[in-house]
PDB file of C-alpha atoms in Angstrom:
ATOM      1  CA  LEU A   1       0.000   0.000   0.000  1.00  0.00           C
ATOM      2  CA  GLY A   2       2.816   2.388   0.875  1.00  0.00           C
ATOM      3  CA  ARG A   3       4.506   1.767  -2.443  1.00  0.00           C
ATOM      4  CA  LEU A   4       1.273   2.332  -4.340  1.00  0.00           C
ATOM      5  CA  LEU A   5       0.555   5.539  -2.457  1.00  0.00           C
ATOM      6  CA  THR A   6       4.037   6.790  -3.307  1.00  0.00           C
ATOM      7  CA  ALA A   7       3.548   5.887  -6.972  1.00  0.00           C
ATOM      8  CA  VAL A   8       0.392   7.998  -7.215  1.00  0.00           C
ATOM      9  CA  GLY A   9       1.931  10.961  -5.429  1.00  0.00           C
ATOM     10  CA  ARG A  10       0.215  10.555  -2.065  1.00  0.00           C
ATOM     11  CA  HIS A  11       3.512  10.738  -0.220  1.00  0.00           C
ATOM     12  CA  ASP A  12       2.297  11.789   3.214  1.00  0.00           C
ATOM     13  CA  GLN A  13      -0.130   8.879   3.304  1.00  0.00           C
ATOM     14  CA  ALA A  14       2.620   6.538   2.119  1.00  0.00           C
ATOM     15  CA  VAL A  15       4.867   7.728   4.938  1.00  0.00           C
ATOM     16  CA  ALA A  16       2.101   7.069   7.461  1.00  0.00           C
ATOM     17  CA  VAL A  17       1.696   3.504   6.196  1.00  0.00           C
ATOM     18  CA  LEU A  18       5.419   2.755   5.922  1.00  0.00           C
ATOM     19  CA  ASN A  19       6.258   4.245   9.323  1.00  0.00           C
ATOM     20  CA  GLN A  20       3.952   1.764  11.036  1.00  0.00           C
ATOM     21  CA  ALA A  21       6.587  -0.963  11.019  1.00  0.00           C
ATOM     22  CA  PRO A  22       9.473  -0.535  13.445  1.00  0.00           C
ATOM     23  CA  VAL A  23      13.073  -0.572  12.290  1.00  0.00           C
ATOM     24  CA  PRO A  24      14.347  -4.160  12.587  1.00  0.00           C
ATOM     25  CA  ARG A  25      16.504  -4.819  15.628  1.00  0.00           C
ATOM     26  CA  ALA A  26      17.990  -8.130  14.500  1.00  0.00           C
ATOM     27  CA  ALA A  27      21.651  -8.298  13.548  1.00  0.00           C
ATOM     28  CA  MET A  28      20.672  -9.454  10.071  1.00  0.00           C
ATOM     29  CA  PRO A  29      17.198  -8.283   9.074  1.00  0.00           C
ATOM     30  CA  ARG A  30      15.254 -10.235   6.492  1.00  0.00           C
ATOM     31  CA  PRO A  31      15.156  -8.938   2.895  1.00  0.00           C
ATOM     32  CA  GLY A  32      11.515  -7.903   3.232  1.00  0.00           C
ATOM     33  CA  GLU A  33      12.379  -5.695   6.196  1.00  0.00           C
ATOM     34  CA  ILE A  34      15.162  -3.975   4.295  1.00  0.00           C
ATOM     35  CA  TYR A  35      12.902  -3.491   1.294  1.00  0.00           C
ATOM     36  CA  TRP A  36      10.346  -1.889   3.633  1.00  0.00           C
ATOM     37  CA  ILE A  37      12.990   0.485   5.025  1.00  0.00           C
ATOM     38  CA  LEU A  38      14.072   1.438   1.496  1.00  0.00           C
ATOM     39  CA  GLN A  39      10.456   2.186   0.574  1.00  0.00           C
ATOM     40  CA  ARG A  40      10.117   4.213   3.767  1.00  0.00           C
ATOM     41  CA  GLY A  41      13.124   6.265   2.680  1.00  0.00           C
ATOM     42  CA  LYS A  42      11.661   6.903  -0.767  1.00  0.00           C
ATOM     43  CA  ALA A  43       8.310   8.016   0.655  1.00  0.00           C
ATOM     44  CA  ASN A  44       9.965  10.305   3.196  1.00  0.00           C
ATOM     45  CA  GLU A  45      12.209  11.790   0.524  1.00  0.00           C
ATOM     46  CA  ALA A  46       9.238  12.446  -1.743  1.00  0.00           C
ATOM     47  CA  SER A  47       7.295  14.087   1.088  1.00  0.00           C
ATOM     48  CA  GLY A  48      10.225  16.384   1.856  1.00  0.00           C
ATOM     49  CA  ASN A  49      11.288  14.702   5.085  1.00  0.00           C
ATOM     50  CA  THR A  50      14.956  14.485   4.176  1.00  0.00           C
ATOM     51  CA  ALA A  51      16.202  13.549   7.656  1.00  0.00           C
ATOM     52  CA  GLU A  52      14.019  10.430   7.774  1.00  0.00           C
ATOM     53  CA  ALA A  53      14.934   9.531   4.204  1.00  0.00           C
ATOM     54  CA  ILE A  54      18.629   9.771   5.041  1.00  0.00           C
ATOM     55  CA  ARG A  55      18.127   7.646   8.150  1.00  0.00           C
ATOM     56  CA  ALA A  56      16.410   4.925   6.102  1.00  0.00           C
ATOM     57  CA  TYR A  57      18.961   4.958   3.272  1.00  0.00           C
ATOM     58  CA  ARG A  58      21.873   4.834   5.709  1.00  0.00           C
ATOM     59  CA  PHE A  59      20.299   1.912   7.516  1.00  0.00           C
ATOM     60  CA  VAL A  60      20.063  -0.044   4.261  1.00  0.00           C
ATOM     61  CA  THR A  61      23.650   0.729   3.244  1.00  0.00           C
ATOM     62  CA  VAL A  62      25.137  -0.012   6.667  1.00  0.00           C
ATOM     63  CA  ILE A  63      23.240  -3.167   7.530  1.00  0.00           C
ATOM     64  CA  TRP A  64      23.672  -4.713   4.079  1.00  0.00           C
ATOM     65  CA  HIS A  65      27.085  -3.457   3.048  1.00  0.00           C
ATOM     66  CA  GLN A  66      28.151  -7.090   2.542  1.00  0.00           C
ATOM     67  CA  ALA A  67      24.841  -8.543   1.393  1.00  0.00           C
ATOM     68  CA  ASP A  68      24.569 -11.223  -1.264  1.00  0.00           C
ATOM     69  CA  GLU A  69      24.781 -10.022  -4.847  1.00  0.00           C
ATOM     70  CA  SER A  70      21.063 -10.624  -5.344  1.00  0.00           C
ATOM     71  CA  LEU A  71      20.360  -7.996  -2.652  1.00  0.00           C
ATOM     72  CA  GLN A  72      22.941  -5.455  -3.790  1.00  0.00           C
ATOM     73  CA  PRO A  73      20.546  -3.579  -6.120  1.00  0.00           C
ATOM     74  CA  MET A  74      18.718  -2.277  -3.031  1.00  0.00           C
ATOM     75  CA  VAL A  75      21.998  -1.225  -1.446  1.00  0.00           C
ATOM     76  CA  ARG A  76      23.114   0.532  -4.632  1.00  0.00           C
ATOM     77  CA  GLU A  77      19.793   2.339  -4.880  1.00  0.00           C
ATOM     78  CA  ALA A  78      20.054   3.513  -1.271  1.00  0.00           C
ATOM     79  CA  ARG A  79      23.613   4.758  -1.927  1.00  0.00           C
ATOM     80  CA  ARG A  80      22.531   6.622  -5.068  1.00  0.00           C
ATOM     81  CA  ARG A  81      19.692   8.266  -3.208  1.00  0.00           C
ATOM     82  CA  LEU A  82      22.001   9.293  -0.365  1.00  0.00           C
ATOM     83  CA  GLN A  83      24.445  10.803  -2.854  1.00  0.00           C
ATOM     84  CA  ALA A  84      21.612  12.730  -4.496  1.00  0.00           C
ATOM     85  CA  LEU A  85      20.672  14.219  -1.114  1.00  0.00           C
ATOM     86  CA  PHE A  86      24.295  15.265  -0.548  1.00  0.00           C
ATOM     87  CA  PRO A  87      25.444  16.681  -3.919  1.00  0.00           C
TER      88      PRO A  87
END
């Protein structure tokens, strides 16, 4: 739902949906949790909440800096988005 709301430009509603899930506390979160955090970052970025977007993108890049190659596209996307926020 959060992803769909973001896609149609309803960013504040997307943030509300995506912020419902807590940040994972496990040493190695599951892929679905990291995907959720990445989506949370995108929604926050689109709604103008840069600090929360940065927090989400950093979480993805730090927790998965050595993830399997199949998961690296999410890490690369988070890095690109961080770089775009810090030109």
